[in-house]
PDB file of C-alpha atoms in Angstrom:
ATOM      1  CA  MET G  16      99.819 118.225  46.207  1.00 75.00           C
ATOM      2  CA  ASP G  17     103.092 116.357  45.474  1.00 82.00           C
ATOM      3  CA  ALA G  18     106.819 117.460  45.764  1.00 86.00           C
ATOM      4  CA  ASP G  19     109.926 117.242  47.195  1.00 90.00           C
ATOM      5  CA  LEU G  20     109.278 118.347  51.333  1.00 90.00           C
ATOM      6  CA  SER G  21     113.394 118.116  52.320  1.00 92.00           C
ATOM      7  CA  VAL G  22     113.197 120.716  49.663  1.00 94.00           C
ATOM      8  CA  LEU G  23     111.861 123.773  50.785  1.00 94.00           C
ATOM      9  CA  SER G  24     112.143 125.466  47.040  1.00 95.00           C
ATOM     10  CA  GLN G  25     109.451 122.688  45.383  1.00 94.00           C
ATOM     11  CA  VAL G  26     107.235 122.916  49.023  1.00 94.00           C
ATOM     12  CA  GLU G  27     107.389 126.907  48.132  1.00 95.00           C
ATOM     13  CA  LYS G  28     106.862 127.084  44.934  1.00 95.00           C
ATOM     14  CA  LYS G  29     103.953 124.653  44.611  1.00 94.00           C
ATOM     15  CA  LEU G  30     102.331 126.249  47.285  1.00 94.00           C
ATOM     16  CA  LYS G  31     102.474 129.300  45.691  1.00 94.00           C
ATOM     17  CA  GLU G  32     101.451 128.566  42.316  1.00 95.00           C
ATOM     18  CA  SER G  33      98.672 126.725  44.685  1.00 94.00           C
ATOM     19  CA  GLY G  34      97.298 130.208  45.384  1.00 95.00           C
ATOM     20  CA  ILE G  35      98.067 130.176  48.895  1.00 95.00           C
ATOM     21  CA  ASP G  36      96.675 132.612  51.372  1.00 96.00           C
ATOM     22  CA  LYS G  37      99.645 132.542  54.051  1.00 96.00           C
ATOM     23  CA  THR G  38      97.367 134.450  56.723  1.00 95.00           C
ATOM     24  CA  MET G  39      94.847 132.316  56.742  1.00 96.00           C
ATOM     25  CA  PRO G  40      94.739 129.139  59.666  1.00 96.00           C
ATOM     26  CA  THR G  41      96.572 126.501  57.115  1.00 95.00           C
ATOM     27  CA  LEU G  42      96.648 122.992  58.361  1.00 94.00           C
ATOM     28  CA  PHE G  43      99.455 120.718  57.148  1.00 93.00           C
ATOM     29  CA  MET G  44      99.399 116.577  57.558  1.00 91.00           C
ATOM     30  CA  SER G  45     101.808 113.862  56.588  1.00 88.00           C
ATOM     31  CA  GLU G  46     100.954 110.435  57.224  1.00 86.00           C
ATOM     32  CA  CYS G  47     103.989 108.211  56.619  1.00 81.00           C
ATOM     33  CA  VAL G  48     106.719 110.517  54.978  1.00 85.00           C
ATOM     34  CA  LEU G  49     109.352 112.065  57.907  1.00 85.00           C
ATOM     35  CA  VAL G  50     110.017 109.149  58.428  1.00 78.00           C
ATOM     36  CA  TYR G  51     112.027 109.438  55.044  1.00 81.00           C
ATOM     37  CA  ILE G  52     113.817 112.779  55.447  1.00 85.00           C
ATOM     38  CA  ASP G  53     117.524 113.409  57.021  1.00 86.00           C
ATOM     39  CA  SER G  54     116.050 114.310  60.360  1.00 85.00           C
ATOM     40  CA  HIS G  55     117.553 117.681  59.312  1.00 90.00           C
ATOM     41  CA  LYS G  56     115.364 118.148  56.468  1.00 92.00           C
ATOM     42  CA  THR G  57     112.427 118.140  58.743  1.00 91.00           C
ATOM     43  CA  LYS G  58     113.132 120.339  61.723  1.00 92.00           C
ATOM     44  CA  GLU G  59     113.653 123.134  57.993  1.00 94.00           C
ATOM     45  CA  LEU G  60     110.247 122.033  56.694  1.00 94.00           C
ATOM     46  CA  LEU G  61     109.125 122.172  60.039  1.00 93.00           C
ATOM     47  CA  LYS G  62     110.705 125.903  60.688  1.00 94.00           C
ATOM     48  CA  TRP G  63     109.757 127.413  57.233  1.00 95.00           C
ATOM     49  CA  ILE G  64     106.019 126.490  57.985  1.00 94.00           C
ATOM     50  CA  ALA G  65     105.865 127.579  61.463  1.00 94.00           C
ATOM     51  CA  ASP G  66     107.697 131.148  60.103  1.00 95.00           C
ATOM     52  CA  GLU G  67     106.040 130.966  57.223  1.00 95.00           C
ATOM     53  CA  PHE G  68     102.277 130.384  58.547  1.00 95.00           C
ATOM     54  CA  PRO G  69     101.801 132.620  61.314  1.00 93.00           C
ATOM     55  CA  ALA G  70      98.244 130.576  61.839  1.00 94.00           C
ATOM     56  CA  ALA G  71      99.422 126.962  60.972  1.00 94.00           C
ATOM     57  CA  MET G  72      99.269 123.290  62.533  1.00 93.00           C
ATOM     58  CA  PHE G  73     100.752 120.337  61.745  1.00 91.00           C
ATOM     59  CA  ILE G  74      99.833 116.852  62.016  1.00 90.00           C
ATOM     60  CA  ASN G  75     101.973 113.906  61.566  1.00 86.00           C
ATOM     61  CA  TYR G  76     101.649 110.415  61.998  1.00 83.00           C
ATOM     62  CA  GLU G  77     104.128 107.778  61.397  1.00 77.00           C
ATOM     63  CA  GLN G  78     105.585 104.366  62.990  1.00 69.00           C
ATOM     64  CA  VAL G  79     106.582 104.768  66.193  1.00 64.00           C
ATOM     65  CA  SER G  80     107.710 101.268  67.545  1.00 72.00           C
ATOM     66  CA  THR G  81     109.986  98.432  65.145  1.00 72.00           C
ATOM     67  CA  GLN G  82     108.410  96.449  67.168  1.00 77.00           C
ATOM     68  CA  SER G  83     105.119  96.273  65.789  1.00 78.00           C
ATOM     69  CA  LYS G  84     104.079  93.525  63.395  1.00 81.00           C
ATOM     70  CA  ILE G  85     102.875  96.580  61.137  1.00 75.00           C
ATOM     71  CA  TYR G  86     106.049  97.962  60.968  1.00 75.00           C
ATOM     72  CA  GLN G  87     107.913  94.532  60.148  1.00 78.00           C
ATOM     73  CA  LEU G  88     105.740  93.719  57.717  1.00 80.00           C
ATOM     74  CA  PHE G  89     107.191  96.657  55.571  1.00 72.00           C
ATOM     75  CA  ILE G  90     110.807  97.286  56.442  1.00 74.00           C
ATOM     76  CA  ARG G  91     110.221  92.956  55.103  1.00 77.00           C
ATOM     77  CA  VAL G  92     108.322  93.956  52.069  1.00 75.00           C
ATOM     78  CA  HIS G  93     110.600  97.355  51.299  1.00 68.00           C
ATOM     79  CA  TYR G  94     113.218  95.204  50.762  1.00 70.00           C
ATOM     80  CA  GLN G  95     112.491  92.350  49.383  1.00 72.00           C
ATOM     81  CA  MET G  96     111.178  95.473  46.711  1.00 67.00           C
ATOM     82  CA  CYS G  97     115.274  96.446  46.887  1.00 61.00           C
ATOM     83  CA  SER G  98     114.400  99.787  48.454  1.00 56.00           C
ATOM     84  CA  SER G  99     116.501 102.010  49.938  1.00 54.00           C
ATOM     85  CA  LEU G 100     114.670 103.746  51.774  1.00 54.00           C
ATOM     86  CA  ILE G 101     116.532 105.995  54.941  1.00 53.00           C
ATOM     87  CA  PHE G 102     114.134 104.727  58.366  1.00 54.00           C
ATOM     88  CA  GLN G 103     115.387 107.169  60.367  1.00 50.00           C
ATOM     89  CA  PRO G 104     114.844 106.853  64.818  1.00 52.00           C
ATOM     90  CA  THR G 105     111.642 105.995  66.476  1.00 52.00           C
ATOM     91  CA  CYS G 106     111.099 105.851  69.990  1.00 52.00           C
ATOM     92  CA  SER G 107     110.139 103.742  71.975  1.00 51.00           C
ATOM     93  CA  ALA G 108     106.500 103.646  72.847  1.00 48.00           C
ATOM     94  CA  LYS G 109     104.870 100.745  72.485  1.00 45.00           C
ATOM     95  CA  CYS G 110     101.577 100.741  70.088  1.00 40.00           C
TER      96      CYS G 110
END
């Protein structure tokens, strides 16, 4: 599904159009997505999922170490592309 996850009305519209049954067990997955969303908007999204889907699970993968080589490459490439990405603080876990 393509939607701006920081705009809940878009997410809800897309899911409704898909014919999703909110009463069924539902798995939400995101990979390297939430890092681009303001943390307040992420909390709103997760609360909305919890409120709307009584049997939901959420799997999230993000870059966890700003010291890893892949993260440094990711940042360098995006800066070279003149990207204006919003980077949220990361945890101090080591990969």
